[in-house]
């Protein structure tokens, strides 16, 4: 009997650094970076809201060098770097109103997540919940193809915008890529959507310029077809954008930040949170483990779930799912992770393994646009456990 072919089209989107929610994520993470630079033991839960010419920060921060940090100055610098530097955009680094409602962390939370305090001597998880990590050999960065290519498009467009190569581009944009998969493998790009804020120029020019960018960026994948459809600013006009067009909030792009809807999501956002918050750090570590499993050739794709109780160091559960693509049984990989010899999911250990308190050669602000995963500068993307994993399963 011949094998039944399984076809499906999967779509993922990305949003640019100028999208209102991403403006907020970057401000929150820039404040986190500043706190960790002053005090590696900082506790940060920083939220940002933006709307027409307004930025609001709220949340809880405990930082030994807080008096040396000016969150308003940080917010203005982030907004300026993104490209909101003209009053005509109705959201400008030099003119927005700023409101600060940041205060210290609750001592009830602190005693559960600080080593040597609370019921346990070891640092506990900063909250309860479940986190997921995922990897797939569909792309060179071991990410699902739709989200990887959506990010690539916007990353290239922001470089073009900042270089002035296409002078009418403005900071706010979204992309969307739909890919036909056969038997789980990407075979063709069916549609591409780009909605990009611009000056008031003819749509025909925008369409011609942006389709060329799409072909330049994604042509090398070999997945574009003669009949790939392009939807460029499909409403016909996208001049009003950024925080004037839509209000923004930290943490509203959790699927853009992760795997584009492939796999599962625990619901927790990343930006503005220090590494004691396992919503962020354990999701990074789960990606680290999943990526190494795929890079080791132990599976074509892998998803890892880990769960915690607040204040407790040892994970409540670790589950591995290779969707039937594993070269060894999933329970074997479960036991390897639970043993803690190759990957140790206790908060203090995973934070140390990835150097999350003392970023070197990267920043949290960098992670806040164009995806937290699939980008080589981040330590959770390294594949240094491949040999250990292969040895553990006798390969």
Short mmCIF file of C-alpha atoms in Angstrom, two decimals:
data_model
loop_
_atom_site.label_atom_id
_atom_site.label_comp_id
_atom_site.label_asym_id
_atom_site.label_seq_id
_atom_site.Cartn_x
_atom_site.Cartn_y
_atom_site.Cartn_z
CA UNK A 1 0.00 0.00 0.00
CA UNK A 2 1.37 3.42 -0.95
CA UNK A 3 1.93 5.99 1.78
CA UNK A 4 -0.81 8.58 2.14
CA UNK A 5 0.53 12.09 1.51
CA UNK A 6 -0.44 14.63 4.15
CA UNK A 7 -0.75 18.21 2.87
CA UNK A 8 -1.47 21.31 4.88
CA UNK A 9 -0.87 25.07 4.62
CA UNK A 10 0.33 26.79 7.78
CA UNK A 11 0.53 30.55 8.29
CA UNK A 12 2.52 32.65 10.76
CA UNK A 13 2.93 36.40 11.20
CA UNK A 14 5.57 38.76 12.48
CA UNK A 15 5.40 42.42 13.50
CA UNK A 16 8.15 45.02 13.26
CA UNK A 17 9.95 46.92 16.00
CA UNK A 18 7.68 49.89 15.18
CA UNK A 19 4.47 47.99 15.93
CA UNK A 20 2.87 49.54 19.05
CA UNK A 21 3.10 46.33 21.09
CA UNK A 22 6.74 45.87 20.10
CA UNK A 23 7.56 49.45 21.05
CA UNK A 24 6.31 48.52 24.52
CA UNK A 25 8.25 45.24 24.65
CA UNK A 26 11.47 47.03 23.73
CA UNK A 27 11.03 49.77 26.32
CA UNK A 28 10.31 47.20 29.02
CA UNK A 29 13.35 45.13 28.07
CA UNK A 30 15.62 48.15 27.80
CA UNK A 31 14.70 49.03 31.38
CA UNK A 32 15.42 45.41 32.36
CA UNK A 33 18.85 45.62 30.69
CA UNK A 34 19.62 48.82 32.60
CA UNK A 35 18.62 47.20 35.90
CA UNK A 36 20.74 44.09 35.36
CA UNK A 37 23.71 46.27 34.41
CA UNK A 38 23.39 47.98 37.81
CA UNK A 39 22.46 44.91 39.87
CA UNK A 40 22.50 41.34 38.52
CA UNK A 41 20.05 40.33 41.25
CA UNK A 42 17.44 42.86 40.17
CA UNK A 43 13.81 41.82 40.26
CA UNK A 44 11.98 43.37 37.33
CA UNK A 45 8.38 43.15 36.16
CA UNK A 46 8.07 46.20 33.92
CA UNK A 47 5.00 46.90 31.81
CA UNK A 48 4.67 49.59 29.16
CA UNK A 49 1.62 51.17 27.51
CA UNK A 50 1.70 53.45 24.49
CA UNK A 51 -0.90 55.45 22.63
CA UNK A 52 -0.97 58.81 20.85
CA UNK A 53 2.13 60.64 22.11
CA UNK A 54 2.04 58.86 25.48
CA UNK A 55 4.22 56.26 27.23
CA UNK A 56 3.30 54.79 30.61
CA UNK A 57 5.49 52.46 32.69
CA UNK A 58 4.03 50.43 35.53
CA UNK A 59 5.08 47.39 37.52
CA UNK A 60 7.48 46.24 40.18
CA UNK A 61 11.25 46.76 40.22
CA UNK A 62 13.78 46.14 42.96
CA UNK A 63 17.27 47.14 41.85
CA UNK A 64 20.35 48.05 43.88
CA UNK A 65 21.27 50.85 41.51
CA UNK A 66 17.79 52.16 40.72
CA UNK A 67 18.77 55.75 41.55
CA UNK A 68 21.17 55.61 38.60
CA UNK A 69 18.44 54.63 36.13
CA UNK A 70 16.19 57.09 34.32
CA UNK A 71 13.31 55.07 32.79
CA UNK A 72 11.98 58.09 30.93
CA UNK A 73 15.31 58.68 29.21
CA UNK A 74 15.47 54.98 28.31
CA UNK A 75 11.97 55.08 26.84
CA UNK A 76 12.78 58.14 24.74
CA UNK A 77 16.01 56.58 23.45
CA UNK A 78 14.25 53.35 22.45
CA UNK A 79 11.52 55.24 20.62
CA UNK A 80 14.11 57.37 18.83
CA UNK A 81 16.13 54.33 17.73
CA UNK A 82 13.01 52.66 16.35
CA UNK A 83 12.38 55.68 14.15
CA UNK A 84 9.59 57.64 15.81
CA UNK A 85 11.53 60.88 15.68
CA UNK A 86 9.11 63.28 13.93
CA UNK A 87 6.06 65.07 15.32
CA UNK A 88 4.15 64.34 12.11
CA UNK A 89 3.91 60.67 13.19
CA UNK A 90 1.93 61.85 16.26
CA UNK A 91 4.23 59.74 18.42
CA UNK A 92 7.70 61.16 18.80
CA UNK A 93 10.67 60.53 21.12
CA UNK A 94 11.02 64.22 21.87
CA UNK A 95 7.39 65.09 22.52
CA UNK A 96 5.52 62.16 24.07
CA UNK A 97 4.10 62.53 27.58
CA UNK A 98 5.69 60.12 30.06
CA UNK A 99 4.08 58.65 33.20
CA UNK A 100 6.01 56.47 35.67
CA UNK A 101 4.15 54.13 38.03
CA UNK A 102 6.97 51.67 38.86
CA UNK A 103 7.46 50.51 42.46
CA UNK A 104 9.20 47.76 44.45
CA UNK A 105 8.57 44.01 44.29
CA UNK A 106 6.22 42.43 46.82
CA UNK A 107 8.19 40.90 49.74
CA UNK A 108 5.80 37.93 49.68
CA UNK A 109 6.99 37.06 46.18
CA UNK A 110 10.61 37.91 46.94
CA UNK A 111 10.90 35.43 49.80
CA UNK A 112 9.85 32.58 47.56
CA UNK A 113 12.22 33.26 44.70
CA UNK A 114 15.33 34.49 46.50
CA UNK A 115 17.89 31.85 47.46
CA UNK A 116 17.97 31.24 51.21
CA UNK A 117 14.50 32.65 51.88
CA UNK A 118 11.05 31.08 52.09
CA UNK A 119 10.35 27.37 52.67
CA UNK A 120 13.31 26.15 50.63
CA UNK A 121 17.00 27.08 50.72
CA UNK A 122 17.30 27.02 46.92
CA UNK A 123 15.98 29.70 44.57
CA UNK A 124 12.44 28.85 43.58
CA UNK A 125 10.46 29.58 40.46
CA UNK A 126 9.13 33.12 40.23
CA UNK A 127 5.62 31.89 39.45
CA UNK A 128 3.62 28.78 38.78
CA UNK A 129 2.81 27.77 35.24
CA UNK A 130 3.92 25.73 32.27
CA UNK A 131 6.36 26.72 29.56
CA UNK A 132 7.15 25.21 26.16
CA UNK A 133 10.20 24.99 23.95
CA UNK A 134 10.17 23.85 20.34
CA UNK A 135 12.56 23.11 17.49
CA UNK A 136 12.20 21.78 13.97
CA UNK A 137 14.69 20.91 11.23
CA UNK A 138 12.49 22.72 8.68
CA UNK A 139 14.94 25.66 8.50
CA UNK A 140 18.62 26.26 9.13
CA UNK A 141 17.80 28.07 12.39
CA UNK A 142 15.79 24.99 13.48
CA UNK A 143 12.56 26.96 13.54
CA UNK A 144 9.21 26.43 11.80
CA UNK A 145 9.44 27.91 8.31
CA UNK A 146 6.40 30.27 8.40
CA UNK A 147 7.56 32.24 11.44
CA UNK A 148 11.23 32.17 10.44
CA UNK A 149 10.48 33.65 7.02
CA UNK A 150 8.00 36.20 8.41
CA UNK A 151 10.74 37.48 10.71
CA UNK A 152 13.30 37.55 7.89
CA UNK A 153 11.09 39.79 5.78
CA UNK A 154 10.57 42.42 8.47
CA UNK A 155 14.17 42.32 9.61
CA UNK A 156 15.28 43.12 6.07
CA UNK A 157 12.63 45.84 5.69
CA UNK A 158 13.77 47.59 8.86
CA UNK A 159 17.35 47.59 7.57
CA UNK A 160 16.16 49.07 4.27
CA UNK A 161 14.07 51.69 6.10
CA UNK A 162 16.91 52.78 8.35
CA UNK A 163 19.36 52.91 5.46
CA UNK A 164 16.93 55.12 3.54
CA UNK A 165 16.98 52.78 0.53
CA UNK A 166 13.18 52.98 0.35
CA UNK A 167 12.70 56.48 1.80
CA UNK A 168 8.92 56.40 2.23
CA UNK A 169 8.88 53.49 4.71
CA UNK A 170 7.81 54.22 8.29
CA UNK A 171 8.36 52.10 11.42
CA UNK A 172 5.11 50.11 11.81
CA UNK A 173 4.70 46.92 9.79
CA UNK A 174 3.42 43.34 9.79
CA UNK A 175 4.21 40.32 7.66
CA UNK A 176 2.47 36.99 7.14
CA UNK A 177 3.71 33.92 5.27
CA UNK A 178 1.60 30.88 4.33
CA UNK A 179 3.55 27.72 3.44
CA UNK A 180 2.37 24.44 1.95
CA UNK A 181 3.77 21.45 3.84
CA UNK A 182 3.78 17.91 2.50
CA UNK A 183 4.45 15.14 5.01
CA UNK A 184 5.56 17.80 7.46
CA UNK A 185 8.13 19.42 5.16
CA UNK A 186 7.78 22.95 3.69
CA UNK A 187 7.55 22.75 -0.10
CA UNK A 188 6.18 26.08 -1.34
CA UNK A 189 5.20 29.57 -0.24
CA UNK A 190 1.56 30.09 -1.17
CA UNK A 191 0.97 33.67 -0.03
CA UNK A 192 2.88 36.58 1.46
CA UNK A 193 1.22 39.53 3.18
CA UNK A 194 3.08 42.76 3.98
CA UNK A 195 1.28 45.67 5.63
CA UNK A 196 3.82 48.47 5.97
CA UNK A 197 3.29 52.00 7.21
CA UNK A 198 4.44 54.49 4.59
CA UNK A 199 4.32 58.11 3.58
CA UNK A 200 1.41 58.90 1.28
CA UNK A 201 2.81 57.46 -1.96
CA UNK A 202 1.11 55.46 -4.74
CA UNK A 203 0.24 51.87 -3.88
CA UNK A 204 1.66 50.71 -7.23
CA UNK A 205 5.11 51.92 -6.18
CA UNK A 206 4.83 50.36 -2.71
CA UNK A 207 3.70 47.06 -4.19
CA UNK A 208 6.52 46.95 -6.75
CA UNK A 209 9.22 47.80 -4.20
CA UNK A 210 8.03 45.42 -1.48
CA UNK A 211 7.44 42.45 -3.77
CA UNK A 212 11.04 42.84 -4.91
CA UNK A 213 12.16 42.72 -1.26
CA UNK A 214 10.09 39.57 -0.72
CA UNK A 215 11.71 37.89 -3.70
CA UNK A 216 15.21 38.99 -2.67
CA UNK A 217 14.76 37.68 0.87
CA UNK A 218 12.82 34.48 0.24
CA UNK A 219 13.98 33.58 -3.25
CA UNK A 220 17.02 31.71 -1.87
CA UNK A 221 14.72 29.36 0.08
CA UNK A 222 13.57 27.80 -3.20
CA UNK A 223 9.98 27.93 -1.98
CA UNK A 224 8.66 30.86 -4.03
CA UNK A 225 6.53 29.91 -7.06
CA UNK A 226 5.42 31.68 -10.19
CA UNK A 227 1.92 31.85 -8.72
CA UNK A 228 2.85 32.82 -5.16
CA UNK A 229 0.34 35.52 -4.21
CA UNK A 230 1.46 38.84 -2.73
CA UNK A 231 -0.84 41.06 -0.70
CA UNK A 232 0.92 44.38 -0.14
CA UNK A 233 -0.95 46.95 1.99
CA UNK A 234 -4.20 45.20 1.05
CA UNK A 235 -6.43 47.91 2.56
CA UNK A 236 -5.00 50.27 -0.06
CA UNK A 237 -3.37 52.70 2.36
CA UNK A 238 -1.34 52.49 5.58
CA UNK A 239 -0.17 55.98 6.53
CA UNK A 240 -1.56 56.31 10.07
CA UNK A 241 0.28 53.76 12.21
CA UNK A 242 2.37 53.18 15.30
CA UNK A 243 0.98 54.08 18.73
CA UNK A 244 -1.19 56.79 17.14
CA UNK A 245 -2.93 54.17 15.02
CA UNK A 246 -3.28 51.57 17.79
CA UNK A 247 -2.48 51.48 21.49
CA UNK A 248 0.35 49.15 22.47
CA UNK A 249 0.98 46.97 25.52
CA UNK A 250 3.87 44.82 26.70
CA UNK A 251 3.39 41.09 26.19
CA UNK A 252 0.63 41.01 23.56
CA UNK A 253 2.63 39.27 20.83
CA UNK A 254 3.40 35.95 22.51
CA UNK A 255 2.93 33.88 19.35
CA UNK A 256 5.05 36.24 17.24
CA UNK A 257 7.69 36.00 19.98
CA UNK A 258 7.79 32.19 19.93
CA UNK A 259 6.95 29.74 17.12
CA UNK A 260 4.21 31.40 15.11
CA UNK A 261 1.46 29.15 16.40
CA UNK A 262 3.33 25.89 15.81
CA UNK A 263 3.34 23.73 18.92
CA UNK A 264 1.95 24.83 22.26
CA UNK A 265 2.21 27.96 24.40
CA UNK A 266 1.92 28.27 28.16
CA UNK A 267 0.45 31.78 27.95
CA UNK A 268 3.23 33.73 29.61
CA UNK A 269 4.86 36.73 27.94
CA UNK A 270 8.60 37.44 28.05
CA UNK A 271 9.50 41.10 27.84
CA UNK A 272 10.06 43.21 30.94
CA UNK A 273 10.69 40.17 33.16
CA UNK A 274 13.96 39.32 34.86
CA UNK A 275 15.15 35.66 34.65
CA UNK A 276 13.66 34.66 38.02
CA UNK A 277 10.35 34.68 36.13
CA UNK A 278 10.27 31.18 34.61
CA UNK A 279 7.67 32.39 32.09
CA UNK A 280 10.72 33.75 30.33
CA UNK A 281 13.82 31.86 31.48
CA UNK A 282 12.35 28.35 31.44
CA UNK A 283 10.84 28.94 28.00
CA UNK A 284 14.33 29.90 26.82
CA UNK A 285 15.80 26.80 28.45
CA UNK A 286 13.14 24.53 26.98
CA UNK A 287 14.00 25.92 23.53
CA UNK A 288 17.69 25.25 24.31
CA UNK A 289 16.97 21.62 25.13
CA UNK A 290 14.58 21.07 22.21
CA UNK A 291 17.01 22.64 19.74
CA UNK A 292 19.86 20.43 20.91
CA UNK A 293 17.69 17.32 20.59
CA UNK A 294 16.88 18.22 16.97
CA UNK A 295 20.45 19.33 16.22
CA UNK A 296 21.69 15.98 17.55
CA UNK A 297 19.52 14.20 14.98
CA UNK A 298 17.37 12.60 17.68
CA UNK A 299 14.15 13.97 16.16
CA UNK A 300 12.94 16.04 13.20
CA UNK A 301 10.91 18.19 15.56
CA UNK A 302 10.62 18.35 19.31
CA UNK A 303 8.45 20.09 21.87
CA UNK A 304 9.27 20.23 25.57
CA UNK A 305 6.86 21.21 28.33
CA UNK A 306 8.08 22.10 31.82
CA UNK A 307 5.90 23.11 34.78
CA UNK A 308 6.66 24.85 38.08
CA UNK A 309 5.14 25.88 41.41
CA UNK A 310 6.00 29.34 42.72
CA UNK A 311 8.85 29.25 45.20
CA UNK A 312 9.79 25.64 44.35
CA UNK A 313 13.03 24.90 42.49
CA UNK A 314 12.40 21.41 41.15
CA UNK A 315 10.09 21.31 38.12
CA UNK A 316 6.77 19.60 38.74
CA UNK A 317 6.94 17.88 35.37
CA UNK A 318 8.98 17.67 32.18
CA UNK A 319 7.43 16.20 29.04
CA UNK A 320 9.02 15.57 25.62
CA UNK A 321 6.99 15.12 22.44
CA UNK A 322 8.75 14.45 19.11
CA UNK A 323 5.49 13.95 17.20
CA UNK A 324 6.52 10.48 16.10
CA UNK A 325 9.77 11.74 14.52
CA UNK A 326 12.09 10.62 17.32
CA UNK A 327 14.98 8.26 16.72
CA UNK A 328 14.52 7.07 20.30
CA UNK A 329 11.35 6.79 22.39
CA UNK A 330 10.12 10.04 23.90
CA UNK A 331 10.21 8.55 27.40
CA UNK A 332 13.98 8.05 27.01
CA UNK A 333 14.38 11.77 26.32
CA UNK A 334 12.03 12.51 29.24
CA UNK A 335 14.29 10.60 31.61
CA UNK A 336 17.44 12.28 30.28
CA UNK A 337 15.96 15.72 30.96
CA UNK A 338 14.56 14.75 34.36
CA UNK A 339 17.96 13.42 35.46
CA UNK A 340 19.34 16.95 35.30
CA UNK A 341 22.81 15.93 34.16
CA UNK A 342 22.73 17.45 30.67
CA UNK A 343 20.00 20.05 31.20
CA UNK A 344 19.13 21.22 34.72
CA UNK A 345 15.73 22.96 34.79
CA UNK A 346 16.02 24.33 38.34
CA UNK A 347 15.76 28.13 38.04
CA UNK A 348 19.16 28.94 39.53
CA UNK A 349 20.90 26.38 37.31
CA UNK A 350 19.22 27.27 34.03
CA UNK A 351 19.86 30.96 34.69
CA UNK A 352 23.54 30.19 35.27
CA UNK A 353 23.80 27.83 32.28
CA UNK A 354 22.58 30.52 29.91
CA UNK A 355 24.18 33.51 31.65
CA UNK A 356 20.82 35.24 31.87
CA UNK A 357 21.80 37.66 34.65
CA UNK A 358 24.93 38.93 32.91
CA UNK A 359 24.25 39.17 29.16
CA UNK A 360 27.43 39.20 27.09
CA UNK A 361 27.24 40.08 23.40
CA UNK A 362 23.44 40.34 23.49
CA UNK A 363 20.69 42.23 25.28
CA UNK A 364 17.12 41.53 26.29
CA UNK A 365 16.03 44.54 24.24
CA UNK A 366 17.35 42.79 21.10
CA UNK A 367 15.06 39.85 21.77
CA UNK A 368 11.97 42.07 21.95
CA UNK A 369 11.55 42.39 18.16
CA UNK A 370 11.85 39.84 15.33
CA UNK A 371 11.51 36.83 17.62
CA UNK A 372 13.14 35.44 20.74
CA UNK A 373 14.15 32.23 18.99
CA UNK A 374 16.12 31.27 15.90
CA UNK A 375 18.67 34.10 16.26
CA UNK A 376 22.24 33.01 16.84
CA UNK A 377 23.32 35.79 19.22
CA UNK A 378 21.24 34.41 22.09
CA UNK A 379 22.74 31.77 24.42
CA UNK A 380 19.63 29.56 24.35
CA UNK A 381 20.34 29.03 20.62
CA UNK A 382 23.70 27.32 21.13
CA UNK A 383 23.94 23.59 20.31
CA UNK A 384 26.70 22.61 22.71
CA UNK A 385 24.85 19.59 24.19
CA UNK A 386 24.63 17.57 20.97
CA UNK A 387 27.50 15.19 21.77
CA UNK A 388 26.28 14.64 25.33
CA UNK A 389 22.78 13.81 24.11
CA UNK A 390 24.01 11.39 21.46
CA UNK A 391 26.21 9.67 24.02
CA UNK A 392 23.32 9.42 26.47
CA UNK A 393 21.22 7.48 23.93
CA UNK A 394 24.18 5.45 22.63
CA UNK A 395 24.34 7.01 19.16
#
